[in-house]
Amino acid sequence: MKVVKILISALLLAALVLSSASCASKTTVQYGGNENTTDTEAENKSDFISKHNIVTYGTAFSLRTPRNPRNGAFRFSDELRKALEENTDDDAVFLVSVDIFADEEIYIIGRELSASDQAEEYERLAKSGIRFHKVKYRSIEGNLAPHDERFCALMTSDELKNFEPASNYGYRFSFIMYDSTNDYELSPETLSTYSDFLELLPATGDAESQIIIYGDPFDRFADYGRRPDNGKVLRYDGLKNKLEEHKGEDAFYLVNLEITKFDEGGKLTEISDEETAKEYARLSEESGIKFCEASKWFYSEYDPLISVTVTPDGTSHVYAMMTEEQIKNFEPLPEYGYTMYFPVNDTDYIINRDDIKPIDDFSTFDPSILSRVYC
């Protein structure tokens, strides 16, 4: 009988050990507030993921930053900066989008990098130790198809804060956006080669021109309120100064192109939104002037070390993106006067390339947008 009891005890002990081993083969990982279990195969492929708490915020303004970083610098989105302050545990890693820019300045949106240039830089960053992973998610803004596949980086707090930028690029770190009702999927395999990144980057042609968006609020005071006679063009001094400063450069100038009209008695008359939209359509078709919608931003708080906190004014406005030649050689119709000047806010005009939405078809354009107050 004692032998039987000993055997039963041994069997129970063995079963307990096996059960504990089985439980240890799965690890709980937190994804944006939801808990998911990874199987043994995934754990073996990416032990780093299984041992860390992944921090991500999927809100509508996760990608908003005041302006893009200059070459040799990097910026955090406001939400990422706050998350770094709140999540100080050693096991915390941040799932972030890493955007690369070139030739940015305070009043210039730099040239847009080609997919090939971006892939080369992402490969360099991967070789430096940054872990890039494929991720599928649904964008809140709808700019990505459901479960579209992109790549993001898993970085620790120290890696983010001590990031070493290349001198010829600027870097923006921000959280991805996803629909909280659809959990994202993170691939355990890391990306490391040029072809890995090129496959997932949106196709682009040659690098685009830089966009000059100068908006000093004091720059237009001398010209403010002036309107040209019919058949004339008025270019504010701020615009003329920048044309001279950037003479000959491959650049677009983001400007307000205001259309006015005087009656036979010399009185300024009101032009309807529909009439303005019709003239914009003519200029677009005959002169090749690009029109766009863009949102304005203004400072609500400034942190010179890490980030600028900004607040959108909640509306978009219509602007013209014009080359130096188009501005200097602009041919007015005899019935209208045209005023060109940079948009401004209380301090700076701040905009990112992603905020500029081209107007490709004026036949479907809503003229009521033109009623919004311009600055």
Tab-separated table of C-alpha atoms in Angstrom:
chain	number	residue	atom	x	y	z
A	1	MET	CA	0.000	0.000	0.000
A	2	LYS	CA	2.833	2.404	0.818
A	3	VAL	CA	4.394	1.654	-2.552
A	4	VAL	CA	1.101	2.518	-4.288
A	5	LYS	CA	0.812	5.821	-2.400
A	6	ILE	CA	4.374	6.718	-3.303
A	7	LEU	CA	3.689	5.961	-6.960
A	8	ILE	CA	0.503	8.077	-6.943
A	9	SER	CA	2.345	10.976	-5.304
A	10	ALA	CA	5.106	10.746	-7.873
A	11	LEU	CA	2.613	10.746	-10.737
A	12	LEU	CA	0.790	13.806	-9.332
A	13	LEU	CA	4.097	15.637	-8.909
A	14	ALA	CA	5.107	14.834	-12.480
A	15	ALA	CA	1.766	16.047	-13.792
A	16	LEU	CA	2.162	19.316	-11.879
A	17	VAL	CA	5.643	19.864	-13.323
A	18	LEU	CA	4.404	19.169	-16.854
A	19	SER	CA	1.468	21.541	-16.365
A	20	SER	CA	3.779	24.308	-15.154
A	21	ALA	CA	6.065	23.774	-18.118
A	22	SER	CA	3.110	23.978	-20.480
A	23	CYS	CA	1.932	27.239	-18.941
A	24	ALA	CA	5.421	28.695	-19.227
A	25	SER	CA	5.379	28.104	-22.996
A	26	LYS	CA	2.979	31.043	-23.457
A	27	THR	CA	3.582	34.644	-22.553
A	28	THR	CA	1.029	37.411	-22.107
A	29	VAL	CA	1.803	40.581	-24.045
A	30	GLN	CA	-0.090	43.841	-23.796
A	31	TYR	CA	-1.045	45.498	-27.086
A	32	GLY	CA	-2.531	48.947	-26.718
A	33	GLY	CA	-4.542	47.992	-23.648
A	34	ASN	CA	-5.657	44.565	-24.913
A	35	GLU	CA	-4.009	41.343	-23.770
A	36	ASN	CA	-3.051	38.695	-26.309
A	37	THR	CA	-1.083	35.487	-25.861
A	38	THR	CA	1.775	34.600	-28.139
A	39	ASP	CA	2.486	30.970	-28.924
A	40	THR	CA	5.864	29.318	-28.471
A	41	GLU	CA	6.826	29.729	-32.117
A	42	ALA	CA	6.253	33.475	-32.062
A	43	GLU	CA	8.102	33.761	-28.764
A	44	ASN	CA	11.105	31.983	-30.226
A	45	LYS	CA	11.090	34.270	-33.274
A	46	SER	CA	10.935	37.452	-31.230
A	47	ASP	CA	11.874	36.994	-27.604
A	48	PHE	CA	12.169	40.773	-27.375
A	49	ILE	CA	8.438	41.244	-27.987
A	50	SER	CA	7.423	38.581	-25.485
A	51	LYS	CA	9.413	40.190	-22.675
A	52	HIS	CA	8.202	43.756	-23.084
A	53	ASN	CA	5.048	45.776	-22.554
A	54	ILE	CA	4.222	47.487	-25.856
A	55	VAL	CA	2.940	51.041	-25.438
A	56	THR	CA	0.817	52.569	-28.194
A	57	TYR	CA	-1.878	55.216	-28.402
A	58	GLY	CA	-4.310	55.121	-31.312
A	59	THR	CA	-5.972	58.518	-31.273
A	60	ALA	CA	-6.909	60.739	-34.183
A	61	PHE	CA	-4.160	63.294	-33.616
A	62	SER	CA	-1.301	60.878	-32.932
A	63	LEU	CA	0.567	62.022	-36.016
A	64	ARG	CA	0.116	65.732	-35.478
A	65	THR	CA	3.302	67.690	-34.964
A	66	PRO	CA	3.839	71.431	-35.390
A	67	ARG	CA	6.403	71.217	-38.131
A	68	ASN	CA	8.848	68.695	-39.462
A	69	PRO	CA	12.356	68.509	-37.989
A	70	ARG	CA	15.351	70.076	-39.624
A	71	ASN	CA	18.305	68.056	-40.883
A	72	GLY	CA	20.304	66.536	-38.031
A	73	ALA	CA	17.391	66.777	-35.562
A	74	PHE	CA	14.372	64.777	-34.436
A	75	ARG	CA	10.985	65.513	-32.872
A	76	PHE	CA	8.429	63.570	-30.854
A	77	SER	CA	4.694	63.961	-31.258
A	78	ASP	CA	3.024	65.437	-28.185
A	79	GLU	CA	1.366	62.134	-27.258
A	80	LEU	CA	4.624	60.215	-27.533
A	81	ARG	CA	6.377	62.766	-25.349
A	82	LYS	CA	3.686	62.367	-22.685
A	83	ALA	CA	3.815	58.565	-22.929
A	84	LEU	CA	7.572	58.639	-22.377
A	85	GLU	CA	6.971	60.605	-19.188
A	86	GLU	CA	4.246	58.226	-17.971
A	87	ASN	CA	5.816	54.855	-18.884
A	88	THR	CA	9.176	54.618	-17.148
A	89	ASP	CA	9.280	50.844	-16.532
A	90	ASP	CA	12.289	49.021	-17.940
A	91	ASP	CA	10.056	46.571	-19.819
A	92	ALA	CA	8.187	49.308	-21.751
A	93	VAL	CA	8.765	49.667	-25.491
A	94	PHE	CA	7.004	52.100	-27.796
A	95	LEU	CA	5.446	51.172	-31.128
A	96	VAL	CA	6.199	54.229	-33.233
A	97	SER	CA	6.135	55.455	-36.783
A	98	VAL	CA	9.497	56.854	-37.922
A	99	ASP	CA	9.139	59.496	-40.649
A	100	ILE	CA	12.177	60.867	-42.462
A	101	PHE	CA	12.531	64.362	-43.928
A	102	ALA	CA	15.156	66.414	-45.734
A	103	ASP	CA	15.938	70.133	-45.991
A	104	GLU	CA	13.268	71.295	-43.550
A	105	GLU	CA	13.471	74.800	-42.122
A	106	ILE	CA	11.183	76.840	-39.906
A	107	TYR	CA	9.450	78.426	-42.922
A	108	ILE	CA	10.119	75.697	-45.486
A	109	ILE	CA	8.611	72.282	-46.092
A	110	GLY	CA	11.599	70.378	-47.402
A	111	ARG	CA	11.762	68.136	-50.418
A	112	GLU	CA	9.910	64.840	-50.127
A	113	LEU	CA	12.247	61.853	-50.176
A	114	SER	CA	11.839	59.161	-52.800
A	115	ALA	CA	10.949	55.648	-51.650
A	116	SER	CA	14.448	54.531	-52.605
A	117	ASP	CA	16.119	57.177	-50.407
A	118	GLN	CA	13.846	56.282	-47.507
A	119	ALA	CA	14.510	52.537	-47.852
A	120	GLU	CA	18.264	53.138	-47.749
A	121	GLU	CA	17.971	55.179	-44.557
A	122	TYR	CA	15.618	52.687	-42.881
A	123	GLU	CA	18.125	49.928	-43.688
A	124	ARG	CA	20.877	51.995	-42.039
A	125	LEU	CA	18.724	52.529	-38.949
A	126	ALA	CA	17.961	48.802	-38.766
A	127	LYS	CA	21.673	48.001	-38.893
A	128	SER	CA	22.215	50.470	-36.047
A	129	GLY	CA	19.966	48.312	-33.843
A	130	ILE	CA	16.464	49.734	-34.251
A	131	ARG	CA	13.853	46.946	-34.496
A	132	PHE	CA	11.380	47.432	-37.344
A	133	HIS	CA	8.296	45.180	-37.661
A	134	LYS	CA	5.431	44.818	-40.084
A	135	VAL	CA	2.152	45.977	-38.599
A	136	LYS	CA	-1.421	45.756	-39.879
A	137	TYR	CA	-3.984	48.232	-38.603
A	138	ARG	CA	-7.029	50.254	-39.575
A	139	SER	CA	-6.425	53.990	-39.748
A	140	ILE	CA	-8.903	56.277	-37.965
A	141	GLU	CA	-8.528	58.907	-40.692
A	142	GLY	CA	-9.279	56.328	-43.361
A	143	ASN	CA	-6.138	57.056	-45.360
A	144	LEU	CA	-5.214	53.374	-45.224
A	145	ALA	CA	-7.344	50.449	-46.278
A	146	PRO	CA	-8.580	48.159	-43.482
A	147	HIS	CA	-5.733	45.989	-42.249
A	148	ASP	CA	-3.274	47.609	-44.623
A	149	GLU	CA	0.312	46.604	-43.909
A	150	ARG	CA	3.024	49.072	-42.996
A	151	PHE	CA	6.052	48.978	-40.737
A	152	CYS	CA	6.847	50.613	-37.418
A	153	ALA	CA	9.678	50.550	-34.912
A	154	LEU	CA	9.751	49.079	-31.416
A	155	MET	CA	11.988	51.363	-29.379
A	156	THR	CA	12.778	51.751	-25.710
A	157	SER	CA	12.668	55.074	-23.918
A	158	ASP	CA	16.467	55.302	-23.946
A	159	GLU	CA	16.628	54.530	-27.669
A	160	LEU	CA	14.150	57.295	-28.432
A	161	LYS	CA	15.651	59.933	-26.183
A	162	ASN	CA	19.236	59.147	-27.214
A	163	PHE	CA	18.525	58.712	-30.922
A	164	GLU	CA	21.417	59.866	-33.109
A	165	PRO	CA	20.115	61.467	-36.331
A	166	ALA	CA	22.094	61.587	-39.539
A	167	SER	CA	23.176	65.096	-40.470
A	168	ASN	CA	21.341	65.072	-43.810
A	169	TYR	CA	17.904	63.995	-42.512
A	170	GLY	CA	15.329	65.000	-39.931
A	171	TYR	CA	13.219	62.420	-38.064
A	172	ARG	CA	9.711	62.495	-36.605
A	173	PHE	CA	8.592	59.877	-34.075
A	174	SER	CA	4.868	59.438	-33.418
A	175	PHE	CA	2.314	56.783	-32.551
A	176	ILE	CA	0.457	55.001	-35.308
A	177	MET	CA	-3.295	55.516	-35.626
A	178	TYR	CA	-5.680	52.604	-35.619
A	179	ASP	CA	-9.332	51.904	-35.001
A	180	SER	CA	-9.537	50.804	-31.358
A	181	THR	CA	-12.302	48.346	-32.244
A	182	ASN	CA	-9.875	46.449	-34.477
A	183	ASP	CA	-6.707	45.378	-32.708
A	184	TYR	CA	-3.569	45.684	-34.807
A	185	GLU	CA	-1.343	42.734	-35.710
A	186	LEU	CA	2.404	42.942	-35.111
A	187	SER	CA	4.677	40.551	-36.989
A	188	PRO	CA	7.403	39.025	-34.769
A	189	GLU	CA	9.997	39.042	-37.570
A	190	THR	CA	12.206	42.107	-37.867
A	191	LEU	CA	12.847	43.990	-41.112
A	192	SER	CA	16.448	44.731	-41.974
A	193	THR	CA	17.156	44.966	-45.703
A	194	TYR	CA	16.617	47.620	-48.364
A	195	SER	CA	14.125	45.386	-50.193
A	196	ASP	CA	12.186	44.727	-46.948
A	197	PHE	CA	11.447	48.435	-46.571
A	198	LEU	CA	11.037	49.318	-50.247
A	199	GLU	CA	8.292	46.700	-50.575
A	200	LEU	CA	6.221	48.389	-47.849
A	201	LEU	CA	6.821	52.045	-48.760
A	202	PRO	CA	4.296	53.894	-50.950
A	203	ALA	CA	5.586	54.241	-54.497
A	204	THR	CA	7.012	57.696	-55.229
A	205	GLY	CA	8.639	59.289	-58.210
A	206	ASP	CA	11.470	61.763	-58.073
A	207	ALA	CA	11.819	63.864	-54.947
A	208	GLU	CA	9.326	66.730	-54.867
A	209	SER	CA	10.212	70.400	-54.677
A	210	GLN	CA	10.415	72.131	-51.335
A	211	ILE	CA	7.502	74.363	-50.350
A	212	ILE	CA	8.181	77.813	-48.898
A	213	ILE	CA	5.509	78.788	-46.358
A	214	TYR	CA	6.953	81.913	-44.789
A	215	GLY	CA	4.431	83.564	-42.504
A	216	ASP	CA	5.879	86.317	-40.322
A	217	PRO	CA	2.818	88.133	-38.856
A	218	PHE	CA	4.619	91.495	-38.876
A	219	ASP	CA	5.764	91.161	-42.455
A	220	ARG	CA	2.547	92.232	-44.168
A	221	PHE	CA	1.492	95.129	-41.960
A	222	ALA	CA	2.778	97.716	-44.436
A	223	ASP	CA	0.677	96.204	-47.223
A	224	TYR	CA	-2.357	95.099	-45.223
A	225	GLY	CA	-5.631	96.381	-46.640
A	226	ARG	CA	-4.225	97.446	-49.997
A	227	ARG	CA	-6.047	96.126	-53.056
A	228	PRO	CA	-4.882	96.388	-56.658
A	229	ASP	CA	-6.879	97.992	-59.444
A	230	ASN	CA	-8.631	95.726	-61.931
A	231	GLY	CA	-6.141	94.130	-64.284
A	232	LYS	CA	-3.273	94.551	-61.786
A	233	VAL	CA	-1.314	92.259	-59.435
A	234	LEU	CA	-0.161	93.199	-55.920
A	235	ARG	CA	2.597	91.107	-54.347
A	236	TYR	CA	3.197	91.832	-50.674
A	237	ASP	CA	6.752	92.697	-49.633
A	238	GLY	CA	7.159	89.514	-47.600
A	239	LEU	CA	6.565	87.422	-50.702
A	240	LYS	CA	8.832	89.563	-52.886
A	241	ASN	CA	11.634	89.335	-50.302
A	242	LYS	CA	11.426	85.538	-50.206
A	243	LEU	CA	11.357	85.350	-54.005
A	244	GLU	CA	14.638	87.233	-54.034
A	245	GLU	CA	16.115	85.173	-51.198
A	246	HIS	CA	15.292	81.854	-52.906
A	247	LYS	CA	15.760	83.042	-56.468
A	248	GLY	CA	16.268	80.205	-58.931
A	249	GLU	CA	15.456	77.438	-56.423
A	250	ASP	CA	13.191	74.515	-57.283
A	251	ALA	CA	10.403	75.484	-54.904
A	252	PHE	CA	6.714	76.226	-54.578
A	253	TYR	CA	5.407	79.189	-52.601
A	254	LEU	CA	2.256	78.581	-50.538
A	255	VAL	CA	0.282	81.822	-50.885
A	256	ASN	CA	-3.122	83.358	-50.509
A	257	LEU	CA	-4.276	84.335	-54.003
A	258	GLU	CA	-7.012	86.855	-53.318
A	259	ILE	CA	-9.285	88.044	-56.136
A	260	THR	CA	-11.008	91.432	-55.953
A	261	LYS	CA	-13.010	93.689	-58.284
A	262	PHE	CA	-13.814	97.414	-58.409
A	263	ASP	CA	-16.947	98.749	-60.094
A	264	GLU	CA	-16.966	101.683	-62.533
A	265	GLY	CA	-17.275	104.120	-59.640
A	266	GLY	CA	-14.110	102.777	-58.008
A	267	LYS	CA	-15.966	100.935	-55.254
A	268	LEU	CA	-14.756	97.507	-54.146
A	269	THR	CA	-17.518	95.002	-54.935
A	270	GLU	CA	-18.153	91.610	-53.445
A	271	ILE	CA	-17.235	88.521	-55.472
A	272	SER	CA	-19.207	85.351	-54.820
A	273	ASP	CA	-17.512	82.111	-53.784
A	274	GLU	CA	-18.747	80.530	-57.002
A	275	GLU	CA	-17.098	83.261	-59.108
A	276	THR	CA	-13.823	82.900	-57.206
A	277	ALA	CA	-13.877	79.118	-57.624
A	278	LYS	CA	-14.500	79.556	-61.357
A	279	GLU	CA	-11.461	81.831	-61.678
A	280	TYR	CA	-9.314	79.398	-59.665
A	281	ALA	CA	-10.402	76.636	-62.039
A	282	ARG	CA	-9.401	78.770	-65.041
A	283	LEU	CA	-5.994	79.550	-63.529
A	284	SER	CA	-5.457	75.893	-62.736
A	285	GLU	CA	-6.296	74.811	-66.278
A	286	GLU	CA	-4.674	77.621	-68.283
A	287	SER	CA	-1.695	78.578	-66.103
A	288	GLY	CA	-0.984	75.290	-64.343
A	289	ILE	CA	-1.250	76.862	-60.889
A	290	LYS	CA	-1.728	74.228	-58.193
A	291	PHE	CA	-4.434	74.876	-55.609
A	292	CYS	CA	-4.770	73.031	-52.323
A	293	GLU	CA	-6.533	72.886	-48.989
A	294	ALA	CA	-4.437	73.112	-45.846
A	295	SER	CA	-5.103	73.514	-42.129
A	296	LYS	CA	-3.507	76.280	-40.098
A	297	TRP	CA	-1.936	75.746	-36.671
A	298	PHE	CA	-1.035	78.009	-33.799
A	299	TYR	CA	1.039	77.646	-30.662
A	300	SER	CA	-0.660	76.657	-27.438
A	301	GLU	CA	2.516	75.667	-25.608
A	302	TYR	CA	6.196	75.561	-26.488
A	303	ASP	CA	8.809	73.118	-25.255
A	304	PRO	CA	12.117	74.108	-26.863
A	305	LEU	CA	13.840	70.867	-25.885
A	306	ILE	CA	11.464	68.281	-27.270
A	307	SER	CA	8.328	69.456	-28.984
A	308	VAL	CA	5.938	72.239	-29.838
A	309	THR	CA	2.355	71.685	-28.762
A	310	VAL	CA	-0.036	73.079	-31.326
A	311	THR	CA	-3.762	73.369	-31.766
A	312	PRO	CA	-5.508	73.217	-35.153
A	313	ASP	CA	-8.004	75.970	-35.902
A	314	GLY	CA	-10.480	73.287	-36.964
A	315	THR	CA	-10.858	74.328	-40.598
A	316	SER	CA	-8.947	74.073	-43.833
A	317	HIS	CA	-8.331	76.941	-46.213
A	318	VAL	CA	-7.643	77.203	-49.938
A	319	TYR	CA	-4.196	78.348	-51.045
A	320	ALA	CA	-2.188	78.412	-54.256
A	321	MET	CA	1.146	76.638	-54.593
A	322	MET	CA	3.004	78.738	-57.162
A	323	THR	CA	6.480	78.659	-58.622
A	324	GLU	CA	8.720	81.718	-58.837
A	325	GLU	CA	7.955	81.998	-62.554
A	326	GLN	CA	4.190	81.758	-62.037
A	327	ILE	CA	4.269	84.532	-59.428
A	328	LYS	CA	6.503	86.898	-61.389
A	329	ASN	CA	4.867	86.308	-64.786
A	330	PHE	CA	1.270	86.121	-63.613
A	331	GLU	CA	-1.135	87.498	-66.246
A	332	PRO	CA	-4.288	89.047	-64.716
A	333	LEU	CA	-7.658	89.274	-66.383
A	334	PRO	CA	-8.734	92.897	-66.963
A	335	GLU	CA	-11.861	92.557	-64.786
A	336	TYR	CA	-10.078	91.373	-61.608
A	337	GLY	CA	-7.328	92.484	-59.258
A	338	TYR	CA	-5.054	89.815	-57.704
A	339	THR	CA	-3.258	89.986	-54.360
A	340	MET	CA	-0.554	87.468	-53.395
A	341	TYR	CA	0.772	87.088	-49.857
A	342	PHE	CA	1.854	84.441	-47.371
A	343	PRO	CA	-0.721	83.119	-44.869
A	344	VAL	CA	0.089	83.976	-41.259
A	345	ASN	CA	-1.043	83.274	-37.714
A	346	ASP	CA	-0.351	85.074	-34.449
A	347	THR	CA	3.228	83.765	-34.394
A	348	ASP	CA	4.241	81.425	-37.202
A	349	TYR	CA	2.511	79.604	-39.994
A	350	ILE	CA	3.079	75.956	-39.252
A	351	ILE	CA	2.121	73.177	-41.589
A	352	ASN	CA	3.314	69.734	-42.602
A	353	ARG	CA	3.381	68.362	-46.114
A	354	ASP	CA	0.817	65.736	-45.089
A	355	ASP	CA	-1.649	68.544	-44.240
A	356	ILE	CA	-1.626	69.845	-47.822
A	357	LYS	CA	-4.461	68.301	-49.850
A	358	PRO	CA	-4.326	69.081	-53.599
A	359	ILE	CA	-7.505	70.209	-55.343
A	360	ASP	CA	-7.436	68.170	-58.534
A	361	ASP	CA	-10.953	68.772	-59.788
A	362	PHE	CA	-12.826	72.060	-59.394
A	363	SER	CA	-15.963	70.531	-60.913
A	364	THR	CA	-16.561	68.805	-57.558
A	365	PHE	CA	-15.117	71.599	-55.409
A	366	ASP	CA	-17.286	73.068	-52.637
A	367	PRO	CA	-17.103	76.895	-53.031
A	368	SER	CA	-18.370	77.457	-49.475
A	369	ILE	CA	-14.856	76.672	-48.254
A	370	LEU	CA	-13.799	80.024	-49.699
A	371	SER	CA	-16.036	81.845	-47.174
A	372	ARG	CA	-13.724	80.929	-44.322
A	373	VAL	CA	-11.727	83.739	-42.807
A	374	TYR	CA	-8.195	83.952	-44.160
A	375	CYS	CA	-5.059	85.012	-42.397
